[in-house]
Amino acid sequence: MEFYAKSNPRETIQEHTNNLMKNFELLKSIYPNLNVDWGVLRLACLYHDLGKINKKFQKKLLSGKKEIDEIPHSILSLAFIDFIKLEEEGMEEIDIKVLYQSIAYHHDRDLNFSDADVEREISLMKSDVSRFYYSRLDNLILNDYIEDMYYSVNDRIYSADESSFYKYVMLKGLLNKLDYAASSYIPIEIRNDFLMDNLEKFRCRNNYSWNDLQSFMLNNQDNNVISVAQTGMGKTEAGLLWIGDNKGFFTLPLKTAINEIFKRVTQEIVDDEYKNHIGLLHSETYDKYLEIGEEHQNTQEYYNQTKQLSLPLTICTLDQLFDMVYRYRNFELKLATLSYSKTVIDEVQMYSPDLLANLIMGIKLVTKAGGKFAILTATLPIIIEELLIEADIKFVKPDKPFINNQKRHNIKVIDDQINDFDIKKRYKNNKILVICNTVKKAKELYKLLVDDELFVDRCQNINLFHSKFIKKDRKQKEKEIVALGKFNNNNSGIWVTTQVVEASLDIDFDFLMTELSDACGLFQRMGRCNRNGKKDIAEHNCYVYTGGSQPCSGVGDSSNSVIDEKIFELSKNKILTFEGIISEQEKINSIDEIYTTKVLENTNYYKNLKKTLQYVSDTNEYELSSSEVKKIFRNIHTITVIPKSVYYDNITKINNALDVLAMSIDYSLSLEHIWRNKEDKIRARNDLLELTLDVYYYEYENAMKSQLIEGDVRISQYRTIPIIDYDYTFDIGLSKKNQ
C-alpha cells in the first residue's frame, strides 16, 4: 500500500524522504563543519513526515478537504520516535528534546490537542503502519509515551537557555530548509567555487591591483569587519572579496541599488555561465526574474532557489534576512542559514532608528550562531559601532577610513530656504540635481520652474522624481535620470528629486543644490555630484540650503517629519562652518563629531533606537507570525493604492489581469504546466502592481474622511487595492485635488 506525502505532484512519503536525504548528503558534503549534530538531523529527516500515514491525512490529499478533528502529522510523527532506545544508545536528553520540538514545530501550526485526541489517532494508525515499508527505517513501531512526548514538545526552548536554543535553531532550521528544498525539487545549497576565480579574472581584465580597501577586506575574510570608504573606492568588489568562496549575502537598503549591483555583478564580474549562482531577493524578485527570463531556462526554479536561500551569493534587502530578529514562528531557517554565511551590510547610514535596532539585534544573533558580518559604508554613524561594542560583538576596524586625496566638492552653504531663483541663475546648459527633503517641497520647486515660460525656453529638460509615482512611471524616470547622470553624457537638464536618489542611483551631475537633511544624508547626496572626481571644482558645485530662520522641509517632531530636529540642528551648526573645497576626511570628521551616543542620547532618534532594541529584546520567541513581523520590520505605515485616473486609463488591462488571477490552477496537469499557470498569475499580479504606489497611512485615512476612496481592486481573497481619487500625472505624480 502506498502512503503519500504530497498530492501535487503525487509523491509517496518514502520518495519525499529520499529527496530530503539526498539534500542532507549534499549539505553535509558542502558544509561538513556546520554546528549541528548530523546524526540527530538525519533522524529528524527520516521521522518528520511519518505522521502522514494516518487515514485522515491520506484522505485529505485525495479530496482536498480537511477533517475537523485531524491531528497535525507533525505531532503524530513523534509517536514513531523511541526516546528510551535513543537514551540507551547514549543520546543526551537535550538532543532528544530538540529532536522532538524540531519535528513537532516544522510547520507553523496550532498544536493544542488533548492527549486523548492524539492517543485515538495513534491507535487508528497502527493497522496502517504494519503496511508501511521504508528501507531506511527497520522495525518501525508506534510508541505509547504520550505524556513524555507532550512534555518534550510543550516545554519550549527559549533564547535564555542559549546553548539549547542554538541547538534547536540549527536542527529545526536545517530540517525546514531540507524539507522545502525537497518539496521544490531543488538542491538545498550550491557550492560557491566560482567567486574568487571570477574576481581575479575581473581584476586581470581591467589590468589593476586590488587597492588598500579591497586588500584589507581580502586579508580579513575570517573576521567581522567594519570599513568606511568613500564613493568610488570599489566597495562592491571589496565586499565580494571578503565573502570569497563562501556562502554570502550582500545587503542594501533600496531595491534600486540592489538591482544595479545585481546587474553589475552578473554582467561585469561573474561569467555568464555562473549567473544562476547569484540571486536577487526583494519584494519584486519574480518581476525582475521575468525581465531576464530568456537568460534562465526555468524562472520558477531560479526563483525557488533564491527564496529558499539556496544560492551561493544573494543580493538582497535587509528585511529579507533580518526579520528573524523577532524569532517569529518558523524563523529558524533564516538564522540557521546565516550561521554558515557571510553578510555584507552596505549603506548602513540609510536605515531609520527602528531598522538600525533590528540590524544590531540581527548581527548579535547571527554572530552567536557562527555567522560573520561586514559593514561596508561611505558614512558610518559612530553610534552603530558603539552599540555593537555594547552588545559585546567582536569586529576589526582599520586604523583610518579608506579615502584618497581627491577633492570632489566645493561647497557653498546658504542659510536660507532652497528656491527656484537660485536654480535658474545657476543653470547654464549644465546638469543640475536638486534634492529636497519632502515630496511636497520637490513638487513646489518643480512647478515654479516649469511655470516660468522664459526659463522653459532656455531649459527644456526639467524633470521631477520622488516616491509618489506609480511603479511603471518610477522605473521610467529612474532610467531617464541615470541616462542624463552618466559621466560621459553631455546633455543638460534639471532633475528635482527627494532622498530617493541619495544612495540608490549611480548618477554624476555637475551641480548639486540641496536642502540640508542631516550630515550623513548631505554627504550621501554630495556623492551624486562629481562622483568620479574628474570635473573642475574651482567654483562651487554643491549648494547647501540650511533653511534660514525656519528649518528645512521635513524637519521636526511630528509623525510626518523625516528628520530628527536635534540632529538637524547639530548638522546645521557644523555645516555652517564649511566654505569652499571639502575633503573626504573633513566629511568623516563631521559625522564622527555628531553621531555619538553622548551627543545623541537626548534626541528622538536615539530614544526610538533604544525603544526598538528593548522591544525586540522583550519579544518572546514564537510569539508572532512571519506576516506580523514583516509589517513591524519594514516599518510599514503605508498602504498601496491606485490613482483613479490610472485605474480608468488602464481598465481593460486591469480586467484582463483580474481574469487571469481568478482562474483556478488545474493541479492534475504536469508540473511544468502548473508552474506556467502560476507564472501567468504572477505576471498578471505584477501588471496590476505596476499601476500602484504607496501612500502614508495617515494620507489614506484623510482621503477616507474626505470620501476620496472610490472602491478597490480585489487581487486576491485576502488583498484589495483602494482606488484613490487624487490627481495623477506622469510629470507630477500623485497630488491631492487642486494642489
XYZ file of C-alpha atoms in Angstrom:
739
model
C 0.000 0.000 0.000
C 1.267 3.477 -0.887
C 1.128 6.386 1.540
C 1.520 9.819 0.036
C 3.345 12.871 1.357
C 2.151 15.210 -1.396
C -0.628 15.247 -3.932
C 0.798 17.737 -6.382
C 2.739 16.168 -7.871
C 1.794 12.897 -6.220
C 4.711 11.624 -4.181
C 4.980 8.923 -1.533
C 6.346 9.513 1.943
C 9.359 7.374 1.032
C 10.038 9.340 -2.169
C 9.813 12.672 -0.377
C 12.047 11.490 2.464
C 14.572 10.142 -0.038
C 14.690 13.620 -1.597
C 15.390 15.028 1.864
C 18.175 12.536 2.425
C 19.708 13.360 -0.943
C 19.834 17.025 0.082
C 21.044 16.027 3.546
C 24.102 14.378 1.968
C 24.610 17.367 -0.334
C 24.522 19.818 2.580
C 26.933 17.686 4.577
C 29.373 17.474 1.652
C 29.385 21.260 1.036
C 29.372 22.384 4.672
C 30.737 19.475 6.744
C 31.653 21.727 9.680
C 28.202 23.102 10.435
C 27.429 23.456 14.125
C 24.800 20.712 14.058
C 24.665 17.095 15.184
C 24.405 15.353 11.812
C 23.102 12.170 13.425
C 20.186 13.951 15.088
C 19.442 15.899 11.891
C 19.362 12.608 9.979
C 16.762 11.249 12.401
C 14.684 14.430 12.047
C 14.661 13.971 8.265
C 13.652 10.319 8.488
C 10.872 10.755 11.047
C 9.424 14.209 10.292
C 6.628 13.072 7.924
C 5.737 9.604 9.220
C 2.596 11.014 10.817
C 1.194 11.387 7.294
C 0.498 7.652 7.362
C -2.780 8.379 9.184
C -6.009 7.872 7.216
C -7.318 11.410 7.657
C -4.231 12.939 6.105
C -4.299 10.473 3.190
C -7.983 11.195 2.628
C -7.299 14.941 2.674
C -4.675 14.567 -0.066
C -7.237 12.899 -2.317
C -10.248 15.093 -1.537
C -8.578 18.387 -0.678
C -10.790 18.654 2.404
C -9.511 18.620 5.969
C -11.482 16.864 8.688
C -12.266 18.949 11.758
C -10.644 16.561 14.231
C -7.498 15.865 12.209
C -4.315 15.896 14.281
C -1.333 17.536 12.501
C 1.041 14.963 11.084
C 3.976 16.700 12.806
C 2.544 15.606 16.190
C 1.738 12.089 15.074
C 5.257 11.688 13.678
C 6.624 11.891 17.226
C 4.961 8.615 18.146
C 7.448 6.790 15.922
C 10.462 8.024 17.930
C 11.591 5.650 20.646
C 13.311 8.033 23.040
C 14.068 5.254 25.534
C 16.069 3.486 22.845
C 17.801 6.758 21.965
C 18.742 7.269 25.617
C 20.115 3.739 25.792
C 22.216 4.483 22.718
C 23.720 7.489 24.503
C 21.784 10.436 23.108
C 21.683 13.390 25.511
C 18.310 14.437 26.914
C 18.571 17.920 25.372
C 19.222 16.423 21.921
C 16.119 14.244 22.245
C 14.099 17.280 23.283
C 15.460 19.305 20.353
C 14.629 16.414 18.001
C 11.033 16.257 19.275
C 10.494 20.002 19.021
C 12.084 20.310 15.578
C 9.695 17.737 14.164
C 6.636 18.922 16.121
C 7.064 22.541 15.005
C 8.412 22.049 11.490
C 5.132 23.608 10.345
C 3.737 26.785 11.885
C 0.553 25.259 13.294
C -1.507 25.241 16.449
C -0.557 22.166 18.484
C -3.169 22.444 21.237
C -4.621 18.948 21.231
C -5.595 16.724 24.121
C -3.750 13.528 24.990
C -6.939 11.610 24.282
C -7.217 13.010 20.747
C -3.620 12.133 19.965
C -3.907 8.667 21.508
C -7.013 7.999 19.413
C -5.251 8.900 16.177
C -2.152 6.891 17.073
C -4.348 3.878 17.777
C -6.071 4.303 14.401
C -2.689 4.411 12.640
C -1.431 1.097 13.987
C -3.031 -1.076 11.324
C -1.636 1.125 8.555
C 1.882 1.210 9.982
C 2.170 -2.536 9.514
C 1.620 -1.990 5.783
C 4.202 0.790 5.511
C 7.730 -0.201 4.497
C 10.748 2.066 4.228
C 14.196 0.578 3.767
C 15.863 3.341 5.777
C 13.748 2.540 8.874
C 13.690 -1.068 10.012
C 11.159 -2.390 12.548
C 9.031 0.742 12.532
C 6.722 0.803 15.564
C 4.394 3.224 17.319
C 5.224 4.153 20.892
C 2.822 4.925 23.712
C 4.887 7.549 25.577
C 2.291 10.254 25.079
C 2.903 12.121 28.347
C 6.669 12.203 27.872
C 6.189 13.265 24.269
C 3.942 16.153 25.276
C 6.346 17.278 27.987
C 9.193 17.448 25.468
C 7.069 19.378 22.992
C 5.341 21.853 25.295
C 8.417 22.802 27.304
C 9.621 25.187 24.583
C 13.277 26.127 24.256
C 13.902 29.858 24.613
C 16.950 32.026 23.999
C 17.543 32.422 27.739
C 18.962 28.883 27.550
C 21.481 29.910 24.917
C 23.244 26.625 24.143
C 19.985 24.669 23.865
C 18.379 27.463 21.864
C 21.049 27.458 19.167
C 20.977 23.657 19.015
C 17.265 23.884 18.343
C 17.649 26.723 15.824
C 20.198 24.749 13.808
C 18.292 21.468 13.820
C 14.849 22.885 13.180
C 16.095 25.480 10.683
C 18.036 22.929 8.634
C 15.138 20.463 8.750
C 12.875 23.174 7.300
C 15.461 24.043 4.677
C 15.856 20.392 3.672
C 12.079 19.883 3.607
C 11.411 22.929 1.424
C 14.224 22.081 -0.983
C 12.958 18.510 -1.353
C 9.397 19.721 -1.965
C 10.618 22.169 -4.626
C 12.974 19.629 -6.232
C 15.938 21.960 -5.927
C 19.364 21.469 -4.324
C 19.470 22.738 -0.750
C 22.759 24.516 -1.472
C 25.016 25.170 -4.457
C 28.711 25.222 -3.740
C 30.487 28.573 -4.092
C 33.547 27.613 -6.099
C 33.446 30.477 -8.561
C 33.596 33.871 -6.876
C 37.316 34.261 -6.142
C 38.245 32.935 -9.566
C 35.897 35.384 -11.268
C 37.107 38.304 -9.171
C 40.675 37.546 -10.200
C 39.643 37.356 -13.875
C 37.823 40.665 -13.456
C 40.950 42.247 -11.954
C 43.119 40.974 -14.799
C 40.680 42.151 -17.468
C 40.796 45.630 -16.009
C 44.575 45.486 -15.517
C 44.764 46.781 -11.959
C 45.748 45.672 -8.478
C 43.441 45.474 -5.500
C 43.503 48.793 -3.629
C 44.004 49.203 0.132
C 40.302 48.727 0.954
C 39.988 45.611 -1.165
C 43.236 44.150 0.191
C 42.098 44.818 3.766
C 38.817 43.003 3.179
C 40.623 40.124 1.478
C 43.059 39.787 4.370
C 40.224 39.789 6.929
C 37.978 37.143 5.405
C 37.895 35.295 8.733
C 36.866 38.341 10.801
C 33.823 40.500 11.337
C 34.703 43.840 9.781
C 33.648 47.487 9.791
C 35.138 49.592 6.995
C 34.452 53.166 5.958
C 35.348 54.006 2.370
C 34.452 56.912 0.149
C 32.403 56.548 -3.014
C 34.435 55.193 -5.903
C 36.784 53.006 -3.830
C 35.331 49.736 -5.140
C 33.191 48.721 -2.159
C 31.291 46.137 -4.182
C 34.486 44.313 -5.151
C 35.754 44.677 -1.570
C 32.614 43.079 -0.166
C 32.789 40.210 -2.636
C 36.471 39.622 -1.847
C 35.585 39.388 1.843
C 32.856 36.829 1.086
C 35.284 34.847 -1.066
C 34.327 31.270 -1.897
C 31.821 31.129 0.955
C 28.062 31.435 1.086
C 27.306 35.135 1.108
C 24.625 37.789 1.261
C 25.118 41.373 0.065
C 22.501 43.696 1.565
C 21.489 47.252 0.690
C 18.553 49.377 1.849
C 16.954 50.149 -1.519
C 15.665 47.886 -4.282
C 17.017 50.177 -6.990
C 20.544 49.879 -5.646
C 20.186 46.111 -5.328
C 19.023 45.808 -8.927
C 22.003 47.873 -10.107
C 24.561 45.824 -8.153
C 22.961 42.553 -9.301
C 23.198 43.776 -12.894
C 26.801 44.859 -12.479
C 27.973 41.683 -10.726
C 26.285 39.364 -13.234
C 27.366 41.354 -16.297
C 30.814 42.620 -15.374
C 32.319 40.479 -12.615
C 30.916 36.958 -12.882
C 30.982 34.998 -16.142
C 27.666 34.207 -17.837
C 27.917 30.511 -17.044
C 27.733 31.338 -13.327
C 24.692 33.628 -13.379
C 22.385 31.090 -11.774
C 24.710 31.102 -8.772
C 23.712 34.663 -7.928
C 20.259 35.615 -6.673
C 18.313 38.840 -6.333
C 15.988 38.978 -3.348
C 13.483 41.711 -2.545
C 9.721 42.222 -2.760
C 9.772 42.320 -6.588
C 12.178 39.457 -7.256
C 9.925 37.449 -9.537
C 9.154 40.530 -11.602
C 12.877 41.129 -12.154
C 13.458 37.462 -12.974
C 10.732 37.574 -15.611
C 12.552 40.514 -17.214
C 15.698 38.411 -17.571
C 13.767 35.190 -18.165
C 15.422 34.475 -21.511
C 18.730 34.041 -19.718
C 17.277 31.455 -17.304
C 15.570 28.387 -18.710
C 13.465 27.903 -15.636
C 12.419 31.105 -13.942
C 10.336 29.268 -11.349
C 13.211 27.055 -10.267
C 15.567 30.032 -10.129
C 13.028 31.921 -8.025
C 12.579 28.966 -5.664
C 16.332 28.651 -5.188
C 16.544 32.348 -4.394
C 13.609 32.446 -1.966
C 14.896 29.394 -0.118
C 18.376 30.922 0.229
C 19.995 28.089 -1.717
C 22.247 30.150 -3.992
C 25.903 30.822 -3.116
C 25.522 34.612 -3.391
C 22.337 36.602 -2.816
C 21.972 40.367 -3.212
C 19.025 41.500 -1.116
C 17.285 43.977 1.153
C 17.868 43.723 4.890
C 14.267 42.784 5.700
C 14.553 39.584 3.655
C 17.052 38.253 6.215
C 16.916 40.182 9.466
C 13.201 40.000 10.116
C 14.224 36.867 12.037
C 15.300 39.093 14.964
C 11.729 38.799 16.285
C 12.130 34.998 16.418
C 8.710 34.537 14.862
C 7.266 31.099 14.244
C 9.482 29.392 11.638
C 12.284 31.972 11.867
C 14.879 29.248 12.354
C 15.593 28.573 8.668
C 16.998 32.061 8.124
C 19.142 32.116 11.250
C 20.445 28.602 10.582
C 21.394 29.642 7.030
C 23.086 32.830 8.229
C 25.061 30.758 10.758
C 27.264 29.457 7.948
C 27.108 32.570 5.779
C 28.899 35.898 5.470
C 26.745 39.019 5.244
C 27.854 42.365 3.810
C 25.827 45.366 5.010
C 26.189 48.399 2.734
C 24.917 51.984 3.116
C 24.145 51.465 6.809
C 23.526 55.178 7.369
C 20.306 54.917 5.328
C 18.471 52.912 7.994
C 15.899 54.532 10.255
C 16.294 54.086 14.047
C 13.937 51.094 14.191
C 15.594 49.307 11.272
C 19.015 50.080 12.727
C 17.934 48.487 16.010
C 16.863 45.390 14.098
C 20.221 45.328 12.354
C 22.109 45.437 15.661
C 19.968 42.668 17.139
C 20.305 40.633 13.964
C 24.083 40.871 13.980
C 24.070 39.757 17.604
C 22.013 36.644 16.801
C 23.995 35.789 13.681
C 27.428 36.084 15.262
C 26.356 33.940 18.215
C 25.140 31.333 15.743
C 28.518 31.378 13.989
C 27.919 33.678 11.028
C 30.022 36.686 10.065
C 29.221 40.269 9.053
C 30.953 43.170 7.349
C 29.646 46.728 7.494
C 30.977 48.474 4.418
C 29.793 52.036 4.007
C 30.676 55.534 2.841
C 29.392 57.162 6.014
C 29.251 55.448 9.406
C 27.434 56.957 12.380
C 29.744 56.136 15.306
C 26.708 55.231 17.393
C 26.432 51.996 15.380
C 29.942 50.982 16.362
C 29.228 51.892 19.989
C 26.052 49.800 20.042
C 27.898 46.787 18.640
C 30.562 47.120 21.320
C 27.849 47.470 23.975
C 26.331 44.213 22.690
C 29.744 42.543 23.029
C 30.006 41.888 19.283
C 33.601 41.463 18.143
C 34.893 43.039 14.941
C 38.011 44.529 13.400
C 38.220 48.025 12.022
C 41.139 49.642 10.151
C 43.008 52.468 11.837
C 41.664 55.003 9.381
C 38.980 55.211 6.674
C 39.781 54.365 3.082
C 39.833 57.690 1.310
C 42.087 59.379 -1.209
C 43.324 62.912 -1.587
C 40.975 63.586 -4.459
C 38.858 66.703 -3.956
C 35.403 66.346 -5.451
C 33.278 69.005 -3.828
C 33.402 72.763 -3.441
C 30.628 73.613 -1.026
C 28.616 76.794 -0.615
C 26.358 76.926 2.449
C 23.383 79.267 2.185
C 21.378 79.900 5.341
C 18.100 80.310 3.516
C 15.290 78.261 2.004
C 16.029 76.490 -1.262
C 14.383 78.412 -4.106
C 13.753 78.392 -7.854
C 15.504 81.737 -8.425
C 18.921 80.327 -7.485
C 18.342 77.207 -9.585
C 17.533 79.292 -12.658
C 20.557 81.509 -12.069
C 22.946 78.547 -11.913
C 21.572 76.731 -14.931
C 23.933 77.316 -17.848
C 23.371 74.329 -20.130
C 24.720 72.070 -17.408
C 23.337 69.181 -15.343
C 21.800 70.259 -12.044
C 20.471 67.873 -9.403
C 18.074 69.392 -6.866
C 17.288 67.325 -3.751
C 14.504 68.239 -1.327
C 13.639 66.566 1.951
C 9.947 66.085 1.132
C 7.806 65.312 -1.886
C 5.739 68.424 -1.231
C 8.771 70.708 -1.402
C 10.078 68.985 -4.539
C 6.743 69.460 -6.308
C 6.609 73.134 -5.299
C 10.054 73.809 -6.766
C 9.340 71.837 -9.929
C 6.130 73.747 -10.604
C 7.870 77.089 -10.107
C 10.472 76.086 -12.677
C 8.127 74.709 -15.363
C 5.604 77.536 -14.924
C 8.277 80.069 -15.936
C 7.846 80.086 -19.723
C 11.003 82.097 -20.346
C 13.077 79.645 -18.336
C 11.473 76.644 -20.045
C 12.559 78.112 -23.391
C 16.115 78.097 -22.013
C 15.933 74.706 -20.300
C 13.554 72.229 -21.908
C 14.686 69.242 -19.863
C 13.162 69.747 -16.402
C 12.011 66.655 -14.535
C 10.603 65.606 -11.181
C 11.342 62.358 -9.340
C 10.081 61.224 -5.933
C 8.344 58.290 -4.250
C 4.782 59.200 -5.278
C 4.867 57.828 -8.803
C 3.307 54.541 -9.819
C 5.884 51.795 -10.231
C 5.789 51.809 -14.022
C 6.474 55.552 -14.202
C 9.072 55.398 -11.451
C 11.068 52.831 -13.418
C 10.929 55.051 -16.478
C 12.097 58.081 -14.526
C 14.933 56.070 -12.986
C 16.146 55.151 -16.465
C 15.969 58.785 -17.596
C 17.815 60.279 -14.626
C 20.516 57.595 -14.813
C 20.942 58.265 -18.548
C 21.401 62.006 -18.006
C 23.559 61.423 -14.944
C 26.143 59.312 -16.724
C 29.597 60.899 -16.619
C 30.028 60.875 -20.394
C 26.558 62.249 -21.183
C 26.991 65.828 -22.393
C 23.285 66.665 -22.428
C 21.929 69.216 -19.985
C 18.902 69.450 -17.744
C 17.493 69.754 -14.228
C 16.113 66.983 -12.039
C 14.201 67.950 -8.909
C 14.160 64.970 -6.550
C 13.932 63.723 -2.975
C 16.157 61.365 -0.963
C 15.191 58.520 -3.339
C 18.436 59.345 -5.199
C 20.698 59.519 -2.131
C 22.228 56.076 -2.397
C 20.203 54.187 -4.953
C 21.313 55.567 -8.316
C 24.709 55.728 -9.987
C 24.488 59.307 -11.250
C 27.043 62.070 -11.706
C 25.681 65.618 -12.027
C 27.655 68.838 -12.488
C 25.944 70.714 -9.668
C 24.016 69.771 -6.550
C 21.513 72.108 -4.928
C 20.035 70.563 -1.810
C 18.162 71.168 1.386
C 20.064 70.120 4.468
C 18.671 66.940 5.985
C 21.443 65.779 8.307
C 25.194 65.407 7.897
C 25.091 61.745 6.805
C 22.349 62.400 4.284
C 24.093 65.509 2.968
C 27.362 63.724 2.254
C 25.474 60.908 0.548
C 23.735 63.498 -1.633
C 27.041 65.114 -2.457
C 28.132 61.741 -3.823
C 25.687 62.284 -6.726
C 27.744 65.293 -7.861
C 31.196 64.974 -9.468
C 31.002 61.331 -8.426
C 34.191 60.362 -10.226
C 36.126 63.464 -9.186
C 37.068 64.302 -12.775
C 35.353 67.679 -13.059
C 36.781 71.097 -12.320
C 35.891 72.331 -8.817
C 37.454 75.782 -8.937
C 33.917 77.098 -8.425
C 31.230 75.864 -6.042
C 29.479 72.706 -7.219
C 27.448 71.880 -4.081
C 24.960 74.420 -2.725
C 23.500 73.523 0.658
C 20.433 75.368 1.954
C 20.062 75.257 5.725
C 16.672 76.999 5.965
C 17.470 80.375 7.497
C 15.111 81.315 10.322
C 12.939 78.262 9.573
C 14.062 74.635 9.368
C 14.149 72.908 6.029
C 11.174 70.814 4.949
C 10.654 67.501 6.728
C 12.393 68.571 9.949
C 10.596 68.332 13.288
C 8.984 66.145 15.914
C 5.680 65.407 14.135
C 4.841 61.973 12.754
C 5.059 63.444 9.246
C 8.655 64.561 9.738
C 11.524 62.577 8.271
C 14.457 64.254 10.014
C 15.099 64.480 13.742
C 15.023 68.146 14.801
C 18.021 67.885 17.140
C 20.182 66.055 14.578
C 19.245 68.691 12.004
C 20.373 71.475 14.352
C 23.634 69.677 15.164
C 24.266 69.149 11.460
C 23.362 72.728 10.599
C 25.751 74.166 13.196
C 28.528 72.048 11.754
C 27.741 72.651 8.083
C 27.610 76.424 8.568
C 31.341 76.290 9.297
C 32.085 74.922 5.823
C 33.031 77.064 2.857
C 34.910 76.001 -0.254
C 36.607 72.740 -1.068
C 35.887 69.995 1.448
C 37.939 66.829 1.773
C 36.639 63.316 2.413
C 38.357 63.346 5.800
C 36.525 66.514 6.815
C 33.218 64.837 5.962
C 34.087 61.809 8.085
C 35.276 64.009 10.968
C 31.946 65.847 10.931
C 29.974 62.619 11.155
C 32.219 61.358 13.963
C 31.529 64.522 15.957
C 27.748 64.406 15.566
C 26.722 60.756 15.617
C 27.943 59.575 19.007
C 25.848 58.193 21.835
C 26.891 61.074 24.090
C 25.738 63.711 21.608
C 22.545 61.956 20.510
C 21.293 60.471 23.777
C 18.604 63.145 24.258
C 17.342 63.040 20.662
C 14.177 61.304 19.489
C 16.389 59.344 17.095
C 18.301 57.748 19.970
C 15.174 57.241 22.082
C 13.420 55.443 19.203
C 16.528 53.351 18.597
C 16.744 52.220 22.232
C 12.980 51.698 22.395
C 13.084 49.337 19.428
C 16.111 47.499 20.814
C 14.201 46.922 24.032
C 11.029 45.914 22.198
C 12.876 43.304 20.133
C 14.605 42.006 23.258
C 11.315 41.729 25.129
C 9.512 39.888 22.336
C 9.153 36.219 23.172
C 10.238 33.516 20.786
C 7.414 32.079 18.625
C 5.055 34.853 19.761
C 4.495 36.433 16.343
C 3.751 35.136 12.859
C 6.052 35.933 9.948
C 3.407 38.194 8.364
C 3.088 40.202 11.587
C 6.848 40.628 11.738
C 7.102 41.778 8.120
C 4.821 44.701 8.979
C 6.900 45.587 12.029
C 10.296 45.128 10.436
C 9.611 47.027 7.244
C 8.208 49.868 9.296
C 5.066 49.676 7.205
C 2.985 52.746 7.808
C 1.987 52.883 4.142
C -0.796 51.384 2.065
C -0.760 50.535 -1.636
C -3.274 52.475 -3.764
C -4.094 53.050 -7.419
C -4.946 56.579 -8.590
C -8.440 56.883 -10.056
C -7.250 58.273 -13.394
C -4.679 55.481 -13.749
C -7.401 52.929 -12.990
C -9.730 54.173 -15.731
C -6.939 54.732 -18.251
C -5.933 51.074 -17.809
C -9.318 49.462 -17.138
C -9.006 46.866 -19.931
C -5.534 45.816 -18.822
C -6.696 45.613 -15.199
C -9.742 43.477 -16.021
C -7.663 41.115 -18.143
C -5.207 40.717 -15.263
C -8.044 40.095 -12.803
C -9.464 37.411 -15.092
C -6.116 35.589 -15.040
C -5.890 35.877 -11.254
C -9.403 34.484 -10.864
C -8.628 31.349 -12.881
C -8.071 28.205 -10.831
C -4.973 26.079 -11.404
C -5.556 22.544 -12.623
C -3.250 20.517 -10.403
C -3.895 17.361 -12.428
C -1.650 18.771 -15.145
C 2.108 18.317 -15.327
C 4.384 20.250 -13.011
C 5.579 22.316 -15.982
C 2.007 23.361 -16.803
C 1.313 24.195 -13.157
C 4.399 26.413 -12.983
C 3.405 28.076 -16.248
C -0.066 28.832 -14.868
C 1.451 30.205 -11.687
C 3.815 32.339 -13.750
C 0.845 33.740 -15.706
C -0.756 34.710 -12.399
C 2.421 36.362 -11.181
C 2.699 38.310 -14.436
C -0.917 39.426 -14.070
C -0.329 40.464 -10.463
C 2.769 42.408 -11.476
C 0.836 44.105 -14.288
C -1.596 45.359 -11.654
C 1.060 46.415 -9.167
C 2.884 48.388 -11.874
C -0.064 50.784 -11.722
C 0.148 51.333 -7.960
C 2.104 53.375 -5.450
C 2.341 53.596 -1.665
C 0.956 56.421 0.449
C 1.356 57.002 4.168
C -1.486 55.569 6.188
C -2.463 58.992 7.507
C -2.859 60.142 3.885
C -5.138 57.197 3.210
C -7.214 57.965 6.329
C -7.532 61.621 5.283
C -8.706 60.503 1.843
C -11.255 58.222 3.501
C -12.576 61.091 5.637
C -12.839 63.265 2.524
C -14.665 60.475 0.665
C -11.874 60.220 -1.885
C -11.540 56.436 -1.761
C -13.735 55.117 -4.561
C -13.871 51.361 -4.288
C -10.993 48.984 -4.727
C -9.384 46.376 -6.960
C -9.548 42.889 -5.431
C -6.455 40.963 -6.493
C -6.996 38.019 -4.160
C -9.253 36.717 -1.423
C -7.064 38.493 1.115
C -5.916 41.659 -0.616
C -7.561 44.687 -2.164
C -6.038 47.861 -3.572
C -8.032 51.042 -2.842
C -8.746 53.437 -5.696
C -7.827 56.949 -4.545
C -9.392 59.998 -6.177
C -6.253 62.132 -6.201
C -4.767 63.854 -9.238
C -2.033 61.932 -11.019
C 0.219 62.689 -13.980
C 3.493 61.294 -15.260
C 5.138 64.703 -14.728
C 3.928 65.446 -11.172
C 2.980 62.094 -9.697
C 0.235 61.846 -7.067
C -1.273 65.051 -5.663
C -4.301 65.943 -3.604
C -7.108 67.608 -5.511
C -6.326 71.204 -6.509
C -2.855 71.009 -5.002
